[in-house]
Amino acid sequence: MAVYSLPVIDIGAYLSSDSSSEQRQTVACAVDKACSQYGTFYLVNHEVPQELCDKIRTLGRSFFQLSMEEKHKHKVGSLARGYWSSSGVLQTDKVQIETLSFHPPVNCYHNGLLPDADPASPSARLPTVPDALGEQDSWPSKEFRALTKEYTDHILQLNERVFDSIADSLGLADVSRNQLQKAVAHIGFNGYNALTQAEIEQGGINLAAHADAGCLTFLNQDSDSVSLQIQDCGGKWHDVPPIPGAFVVNVGTAFNRLTAGRYIDVQHRVVHCSEKPRISVATFIAPPFDAPLDPLPELAAVGEDSTKHTLALYGDIHLEQERAYINSKAMVLSDPATSHV
Ligand SMILES: O=C(O)CCC(=O)C(=O)O
Ligand SMILES: [Fe+2]
């Protein structure tokens, strides 16, 4: 079977002020090619301190090691933030995935609610801080919050440069560049308990197949198990083995729409079969909730027909994907993890 090797992009030359324009252009082309051919790539030499990347996973690990009672104190009514856990399709209480998510104060729709939504429905709540129904991020401690902010600030800075490189390679005008750079970050800590082979054969999966909603996701994963999988254009699943120190960067649906289909919003999932639990920290870079997702004018003429999409604003897509994620049992059954190559 052919080895599926994802691009490994060294962004060092793009970040350094000593590089020539040819060196920067080489990086920019590599990013554009990876987003349009795979929808995912490894990013190395990114200048986010390794110690911080390790510490943020340790922080997540220590939270998930708390008692259920303690963790449940951070449950929030909103779909999009707080603590959440799922035992999927298995007929046991074993938690397959648990997440703790935080959102920035994004000014989104008027009064923080989806237009025309029933305000009593949790899915109507958008992650403003606090939103119209008074939901706030629930931080485990001041230290947790401070470290998360330090880490997210680094990722935002790095993302700005990745977006610059994409704008260079796509030849974007200033208006489009500025539109892209208005993106905001939210962060999710994921904890995975290992599944047995028998559980996987029964349809068990830690995180069901999905595409992320935003533009780019920077994924910082434990390096001692091979658990993340991505789907290629032919529908086959492939392992994404961790490269120590590298981020896995995934393209999300907002980028697919903004580039008129040029960038692939990659389907991915997690099947964790190992000795010990796994932690990943995903930083999602996405447009503000009320941003329209019409293709950037530079790509509209050459890309797919955007009128086929019914959801127009980023917030609509975000909430739709959150709902699918929460209801992922159905997706698991229709897409067994045992089919991967
Ligand atoms: O844990 C991983 O490797 C993937 C996490 C993920 O896909 C997500 O949080 O959206
Ligand atoms: Fe994801």
GROMACS .gro file of C-alpha atoms and ligand atoms in nm:
model
  352
    1MET     CA    1   0.000   0.000   0.000
    2ALA     CA    2   0.135   0.343  -0.094
    3VAL     CA    3   0.264   0.551   0.194
    4TYR     CA    4   0.061   0.867   0.238
    5SER     CA    5   0.300   1.137   0.342
    6LEU     CA    6   0.164   1.474   0.437
    7PRO     CA    7   0.365   1.787   0.364
    8VAL     CA    8   0.599   1.906   0.638
    9ILE     CA    9   0.635   2.283   0.604
   10ASP     CA   10   0.928   2.463   0.761
   11ILE     CA   11   0.799   2.817   0.810
   12GLY     CA   12   1.131   2.943   0.948
   13ALA     CA   13   1.227   3.125   0.629
   14TYR     CA   14   0.894   3.306   0.620
   15LEU     CA   15   0.927   3.421   0.982
   16SER     CA   16   1.287   3.537   0.955
   17SER     CA   17   1.358   3.894   0.848
   18ASP     CA   18   1.687   3.774   0.693
   19SER     CA   19   1.520   3.565   0.422
   20SER     CA   20   1.510   3.659   0.057
   21SER     CA   21   1.179   3.711  -0.120
   22GLU     CA   22   1.241   3.385  -0.312
   23GLN     CA   23   1.277   3.192   0.014
   24ARG     CA   24   0.955   3.344   0.147
   25GLN     CA   25   0.777   3.270  -0.177
   26THR     CA   26   0.885   2.905  -0.160
   27VAL     CA   27   0.723   2.874   0.183
   28ALA     CA   28   0.408   3.057   0.065
   29CYS     CA   29   0.372   2.823  -0.234
   30ALA     CA   30   0.418   2.518  -0.011
   31VAL     CA   31   0.140   2.635   0.224
   32ASP     CA   32  -0.096   2.705  -0.067
   33LYS     CA   33  -0.020   2.368  -0.225
   34ALA     CA   34  -0.076   2.181   0.103
   35CYS     CA   35  -0.410   2.357   0.166
   36SER     CA   36  -0.534   2.291  -0.187
   37GLN     CA   37  -0.409   1.933  -0.228
   38TYR     CA   38  -0.444   1.787   0.123
   39GLY     CA   39  -0.624   2.038   0.347
   40THR     CA   40  -0.367   1.958   0.613
   41PHE     CA   41   0.006   1.983   0.682
   42TYR     CA   42   0.266   1.965   0.956
   43LEU     CA   43   0.418   2.299   1.053
   44VAL     CA   44   0.771   2.303   1.198
   45ASN     CA   45   1.020   2.569   1.301
   46HIS     CA   46   0.724   2.785   1.400
   47GLU     CA   47   0.884   2.970   1.692
   48VAL     CA   48   0.611   2.889   1.946
   49PRO     CA   49   0.828   2.783   2.243
   50GLN     CA   50   0.835   2.406   2.285
   51GLU     CA   51   0.814   2.441   2.661
   52LEU     CA   52   0.487   2.631   2.628
   53CYS     CA   53   0.344   2.371   2.385
   54ASP     CA   54   0.428   2.096   2.636
   55LYS     CA   55   0.298   2.293   2.933
   56ILE     CA   56  -0.041   2.359   2.775
   57ARG     CA   57  -0.095   1.986   2.716
   58THR     CA   58   0.012   1.914   3.074
   59LEU     CA   59  -0.243   2.171   3.189
   60GLY     CA   60  -0.516   1.991   2.995
   61ARG     CA   61  -0.403   1.654   3.128
   62SER     CA   62  -0.418   1.772   3.488
   63PHE     CA   63  -0.774   1.903   3.434
   64PHE     CA   64  -0.897   1.575   3.283
   65GLN     CA   65  -0.745   1.383   3.576
   66LEU     CA   66  -0.983   1.561   3.817
   67SER     CA   67  -1.292   1.381   3.948
   68MET     CA   68  -1.607   1.390   3.734
   69GLU     CA   69  -1.772   1.597   4.004
   70GLU     CA   70  -1.498   1.861   3.976
   71LYS     CA   71  -1.503   1.858   3.595
   72HIS     CA   72  -1.880   1.892   3.585
   73LYS     CA   73  -1.848   2.222   3.769
   74HIS     CA   74  -1.726   2.357   3.436
   75LYS     CA   75  -2.024   2.243   3.233
   76VAL     CA   76  -2.197   2.536   3.065
   77GLY     CA   77  -2.539   2.546   2.895
   78SER     CA   78  -2.397   2.663   2.565
   79LEU     CA   79  -2.298   2.400   2.309
   80ALA     CA   80  -1.984   2.586   2.223
   81ARG     CA   81  -1.803   2.630   2.552
   82GLY     CA   82  -1.724   2.462   2.882
   83TYR     CA   83  -1.678   2.095   2.974
   84TRP     CA   84  -1.839   1.820   2.771
   85SER     CA   85  -1.787   1.443   2.757
   86SER     CA   86  -1.920   1.156   2.550
   87SER     CA   87  -1.914   0.780   2.570
   88GLY     CA   88  -2.028   0.744   2.208
   89VAL     CA   89  -2.191   0.425   2.090
   90LEU     CA   90  -2.034   0.189   2.342
   91GLN     CA   91  -2.276   0.032   2.589
   92THR     CA   92  -2.052   0.130   2.880
   93ASP     CA   93  -1.987   0.441   3.088
   94LYS     CA   94  -1.636   0.475   2.952
   95VAL     CA   95  -1.576   0.833   2.840
   96GLN     CA   96  -1.422   0.827   2.492
   97ILE     CA   97  -1.367   1.198   2.461
   98GLU     CA   98  -1.394   1.494   2.692
   99THR     CA   99  -1.336   1.855   2.597
  100LEU     CA  100  -1.300   2.187   2.771
  101SER     CA  101  -1.349   2.487   2.541
  102PHE     CA  102  -1.310   2.861   2.576
  103HIS     CA  103  -1.426   3.139   2.348
  104PRO     CA  104  -1.308   3.499   2.324
  105PRO     CA  105  -1.547   3.792   2.357
  106VAL     CA  106  -1.659   3.798   1.996
  107ASN     CA  107  -1.912   4.059   1.902
  108CYS     CA  108  -2.137   3.857   1.686
  109TYR     CA  109  -2.505   3.877   1.616
  110HIS     CA  110  -2.723   4.137   1.775
  111ASN     CA  111  -2.761   4.046   2.147
  112GLY     CA  112  -2.557   3.728   2.107
  113LEU     CA  113  -2.833   3.514   1.960
  114LEU     CA  114  -2.866   3.349   1.626
  115PRO     CA  115  -3.124   3.535   1.415
  116ASP     CA  116  -3.472   3.375   1.437
  117ALA     CA  117  -3.358   3.125   1.700
  118ASP     CA  118  -3.569   3.024   1.995
  119PRO     CA  119  -3.381   3.197   2.279
  120ALA     CA  120  -3.466   2.906   2.512
  121SER     CA  121  -3.273   2.659   2.297
  122PRO     CA  122  -2.908   2.597   2.394
  123SER     CA  123  -2.814   2.583   2.028
  124ALA     CA  124  -2.925   2.945   1.990
  125ARG     CA  125  -2.649   3.062   2.219
  126LEU     CA  126  -2.342   3.206   2.062
  127PRO     CA  127  -2.012   3.220   2.241
  128THR     CA  128  -1.995   3.583   2.336
  129VAL     CA  129  -1.865   3.656   2.685
  130PRO     CA  130  -2.111   3.667   2.848
  131ASP     CA  131  -2.374   3.585   2.588
  132ALA     CA  132  -2.729   3.710   2.604
  133LEU     CA  133  -2.824   3.427   2.837
  134GLY     CA  134  -2.542   3.498   3.076
  135GLU     CA  135  -2.308   3.210   2.991
  136GLN     CA  136  -1.941   3.277   3.063
  137ASP     CA  137  -1.621   3.083   3.018
  138SER     CA  138  -1.564   2.869   3.325
  139TRP     CA  139  -1.190   2.872   3.400
  140PRO     CA  140  -1.053   2.602   3.633
  141SER     CA  141  -0.804   2.854   3.782
  142LYS     CA  142  -0.633   3.187   3.722
  143GLU     CA  143  -0.317   3.002   3.620
  144PHE     CA  144  -0.514   2.797   3.369
  145ARG     CA  145  -0.652   3.114   3.217
  146ALA     CA  146  -0.315   3.296   3.208
  147LEU     CA  147  -0.129   3.008   3.042
  148THR     CA  148  -0.409   2.956   2.791
  149LYS     CA  149  -0.394   3.324   2.699
  150GLU     CA  150  -0.016   3.318   2.660
  151TYR     CA  151  -0.039   3.012   2.435
  152THR     CA  152  -0.329   3.148   2.227
  153ASP     CA  153  -0.145   3.479   2.174
  154HIS     CA  154   0.151   3.288   2.028
  155ILE     CA  155  -0.075   3.090   1.796
  156LEU     CA  156  -0.255   3.405   1.684
  157GLN     CA  157   0.080   3.563   1.595
  158LEU     CA  158   0.188   3.255   1.406
  159ASN     CA  159  -0.145   3.237   1.228
  160GLU     CA  160  -0.108   3.597   1.115
  161ARG     CA  161   0.211   3.496   0.935
  162VAL     CA  162   0.054   3.183   0.786
  163PHE     CA  163  -0.234   3.398   0.658
  164ASP     CA  164   0.021   3.646   0.515
  165SER     CA  165   0.188   3.362   0.329
  166ILE     CA  166  -0.147   3.244   0.193
  167ALA     CA  167  -0.240   3.598   0.088
  168ASP     CA  168   0.097   3.629  -0.092
  169SER     CA  169   0.054   3.308  -0.282
  170LEU     CA  170  -0.308   3.382  -0.377
  171GLY     CA  171  -0.218   3.739  -0.477
  172LEU     CA  172  -0.482   3.889  -0.246
  173ALA     CA  173  -0.546   4.263  -0.246
  174ASP     CA  174  -0.539   4.456   0.084
  175VAL     CA  175  -0.918   4.438   0.133
  176SER     CA  176  -0.911   4.057   0.128
  177ARG     CA  177  -0.595   4.040   0.339
  178ASN     CA  178  -0.759   4.259   0.604
  179GLN     CA  179  -1.075   4.051   0.594
  180LEU     CA  180  -0.875   3.734   0.661
  181GLN     CA  181  -0.675   3.895   0.940
  182LYS     CA  182  -0.995   3.979   1.132
  183ALA     CA  183  -1.007   3.618   1.246
  184VAL     CA  184  -1.039   3.526   1.613
  185ALA     CA  185  -0.918   3.222   1.807
  186HIS     CA  186  -1.097   2.980   2.034
  187ILE     CA  187  -0.932   2.690   2.206
  188GLY     CA  188  -1.039   2.337   2.294
  189PHE     CA  189  -0.861   2.092   2.522
  190ASN     CA  190  -0.939   1.731   2.427
  191GLY     CA  191  -0.887   1.427   2.649
  192TYR     CA  192  -0.915   1.076   2.501
  193ASN     CA  193  -0.936   0.747   2.685
  194ALA     CA  194  -0.780   0.456   2.499
  195LEU     CA  195  -1.021   0.216   2.327
  196THR     CA  196  -0.956  -0.155   2.305
  197GLN     CA  197  -0.944  -0.327   1.966
  198ALA     CA  198  -1.272  -0.500   2.055
  199GLU     CA  199  -1.438  -0.165   2.129
  200ILE     CA  200  -1.322  -0.026   1.795
  201GLU     CA  201  -1.467  -0.330   1.621
  202GLN     CA  202  -1.800  -0.261   1.795
  203GLY     CA  203  -1.807   0.085   1.636
  204GLY     CA  204  -1.623   0.270   1.912
  205ILE     CA  205  -1.444   0.587   1.806
  206ASN     CA  206  -1.313   0.871   2.019
  207LEU     CA  207  -1.393   1.161   1.790
  208ALA     CA  208  -1.618   1.107   1.489
  209ALA     CA  209  -1.529   1.225   1.141
  210HIS     CA  210  -1.577   1.597   1.091
  211ALA     CA  211  -1.429   1.905   0.929
  212ASP     CA  212  -1.351   2.202   1.152
  213ALA     CA  213  -1.573   2.503   1.093
  214GLY     CA  214  -1.317   2.784   1.082
  215CYS     CA  215  -1.023   2.874   0.858
  216LEU     CA  216  -0.726   2.694   1.015
  217THR     CA  217  -0.683   2.476   1.324
  218PHE     CA  218  -0.345   2.444   1.495
  219LEU     CA  219  -0.334   2.108   1.665
  220ASN     CA  220  -0.082   2.032   1.938
  221GLN     CA  221  -0.096   1.660   2.016
  222ASP     CA  222   0.079   1.416   2.250
  223SER     CA  223   0.361   1.251   2.059
  224ASP     CA  224   0.340   0.896   2.195
  225SER     CA  225   0.046   0.752   2.002
  226VAL     CA  226  -0.084   0.754   1.645
  227SER     CA  227  -0.450   0.842   1.690
  228LEU     CA  228  -0.547   1.121   1.451
  229GLN     CA  229  -0.663   1.017   1.104
  230ILE     CA  230  -0.748   1.218   0.795
  231GLN     CA  231  -0.953   1.128   0.491
  232ASP     CA  232  -0.814   1.175   0.140
  233CYS     CA  233  -1.016   1.291  -0.161
  234GLY     CA  234  -1.088   0.927  -0.253
  235GLY     CA  235  -1.248   0.864   0.087
  236LYS     CA  236  -0.960   0.659   0.235
  237TRP     CA  237  -0.847   0.715   0.592
  238HIS     CA  238  -0.481   0.765   0.681
  239ASP     CA  239  -0.292   0.792   1.007
  240VAL     CA  240  -0.132   1.125   1.095
  241PRO     CA  241   0.161   1.020   1.315
  242PRO     CA  242   0.275   1.297   1.549
  243ILE     CA  243   0.603   1.470   1.470
  244PRO     CA  244   0.740   1.597   1.802
  245GLY     CA  245   0.730   1.977   1.811
  246ALA     CA  246   0.518   2.009   1.495
  247PHE     CA  247   0.165   2.144   1.475
  248VAL     CA  248  -0.081   1.965   1.252
  249VAL     CA  249  -0.263   2.244   1.070
  250ASN     CA  250  -0.607   2.160   0.929
  251VAL     CA  251  -0.811   2.364   0.684
  252GLY     CA  252  -1.172   2.422   0.791
  253THR     CA  253  -1.499   2.492   0.609
  254ALA     CA  254  -1.475   2.872   0.628
  255PHE     CA  255  -1.151   2.860   0.428
  256ASN     CA  256  -1.307   2.624   0.177
  257ARG     CA  257  -1.588   2.874   0.123
  258LEU     CA  258  -1.368   3.186   0.116
  259THR     CA  259  -1.141   3.027  -0.145
  260ALA     CA  260  -1.437   2.911  -0.358
  261GLY     CA  261  -1.348   2.547  -0.297
  262ARG     CA  262  -0.973   2.576  -0.365
  263TYR     CA  263  -0.878   2.477  -0.009
  264ILE     CA  264  -0.995   2.139   0.117
  265ASP     CA  265  -1.177   2.133   0.450
  266VAL     CA  266  -1.026   1.806   0.552
  267GLN     CA  267  -1.231   1.536   0.724
  268HIS     CA  268  -1.054   1.399   1.028
  269ARG     CA  269  -1.127   1.180   1.330
  270VAL     CA  270  -0.956   1.026   1.631
  271VAL     CA  271  -0.925   0.656   1.711
  272HIS     CA  272  -0.709   0.620   2.019
  273CYS     CA  273  -0.592   0.265   2.091
  274SER     CA  274  -0.295   0.283   2.325
  275GLU     CA  275  -0.159   0.229   2.675
  276LYS     CA  276  -0.260   0.562   2.820
  277PRO     CA  277  -0.496   0.854   2.767
  278ARG     CA  278  -0.416   1.114   2.501
  279ILE     CA  279  -0.433   1.492   2.512
  280SER     CA  280  -0.459   1.736   2.225
  281VAL     CA  281  -0.502   2.111   2.230
  282ALA     CA  282  -0.674   2.258   1.925
  283THR     CA  283  -0.664   2.631   1.853
  284PHE     CA  284  -0.931   2.721   1.600
  285ILE     CA  285  -0.881   3.036   1.392
  286ALA     CA  286  -1.211   3.148   1.248
  287PRO     CA  287  -1.388   3.456   1.112
  288PRO     CA  288  -1.615   3.652   1.348
  289PHE     CA  289  -1.960   3.501   1.377
  290ASP     CA  290  -2.134   3.761   1.164
  291ALA     CA  291  -1.880   3.744   0.878
  292PRO     CA  292  -2.023   3.645   0.539
  293LEU     CA  293  -1.845   3.356   0.371
  294ASP     CA  294  -1.875   3.465   0.009
  295PRO     CA  295  -1.564   3.374  -0.190
  296LEU     CA  296  -1.286   3.634  -0.185
  297PRO     CA  297  -1.318   3.835  -0.509
  298GLU     CA  298  -0.973   3.719  -0.628
  299LEU     CA  299  -1.097   3.357  -0.626
  300ALA     CA  300  -1.466   3.392  -0.702
  301ALA     CA  301  -1.424   3.391  -1.079
  302VAL     CA  302  -1.220   3.071  -1.094
  303GLY     CA  303  -1.376   2.872  -0.811
  304GLU     CA  304  -1.689   2.667  -0.758
  305ASP     CA  305  -2.039   2.814  -0.769
  306SER     CA  306  -2.101   2.961  -0.422
  307THR     CA  307  -2.479   2.986  -0.465
  308LYS     CA  308  -2.508   2.615  -0.385
  309HIS     CA  309  -2.441   2.689  -0.015
  310THR     CA  310  -2.738   2.765   0.206
  311LEU     CA  311  -2.559   2.885   0.520
  312ALA     CA  312  -2.429   3.233   0.458
  313LEU     CA  313  -2.263   3.351   0.779
  314TYR     CA  314  -1.975   3.193   0.966
  315GLY     CA  315  -2.178   3.168   1.288
  316ASP     CA  316  -2.439   2.953   1.111
  317ILE     CA  317  -2.175   2.705   1.001
  318HIS     CA  318  -2.009   2.702   1.340
  319LEU     CA  319  -2.330   2.618   1.521
  320GLU     CA  320  -2.433   2.360   1.263
  321GLN     CA  321  -2.100   2.181   1.307
  322GLU     CA  322  -2.118   2.202   1.687
  323ARG     CA  323  -2.456   2.028   1.671
  324ALA     CA  324  -2.323   1.756   1.444
  325TYR     CA  325  -2.027   1.708   1.680
  326ILE     CA  326  -2.252   1.670   1.983
  327ASN     CA  327  -2.478   1.428   1.792
  328SER     CA  328  -2.183   1.239   1.650
  329LYS     CA  329  -2.318   0.893   1.741
  330ALA     CA  330  -2.506   0.877   1.413
  331MET     CA  331  -2.194   0.966   1.215
  332VAL     CA  332  -1.995   0.699   1.394
  333LEU     CA  333  -2.230   0.423   1.293
  334SER     CA  334  -2.236   0.521   0.928
  335ASP     CA  335  -1.858   0.543   0.911
  336PRO     CA  336  -1.686   0.266   1.107
  337ALA     CA  337  -1.331   0.338   1.219
  338THR     CA  338  -1.218  -0.007   1.116
  339SER     CA  339  -1.227   0.104   0.749
  340HIS     CA  340  -0.908   0.306   0.771
  341VAL     CA  341  -0.594   0.222   0.575
  342LIG     O1  342  -0.729   1.544   1.887
  342LIG     C1  343  -0.711   1.551   1.767
  342LIG     O2  344  -0.612   1.505   1.712
  342LIG     C2  345  -0.816   1.618   1.680
  342LIG     C3  346  -0.903   1.716   1.751
  342LIG     C4  347  -1.003   1.779   1.662
  342LIG     O3  348  -1.018   1.741   1.550
  342LIG     C5  349  -1.086   1.890   1.710
  342LIG     O4  350  -1.078   1.927   1.829
  342LIG     O5  351  -1.163   1.944   1.627
  343FE      FE  352  -1.133   1.882   1.435
   0.00000   0.00000   0.00000
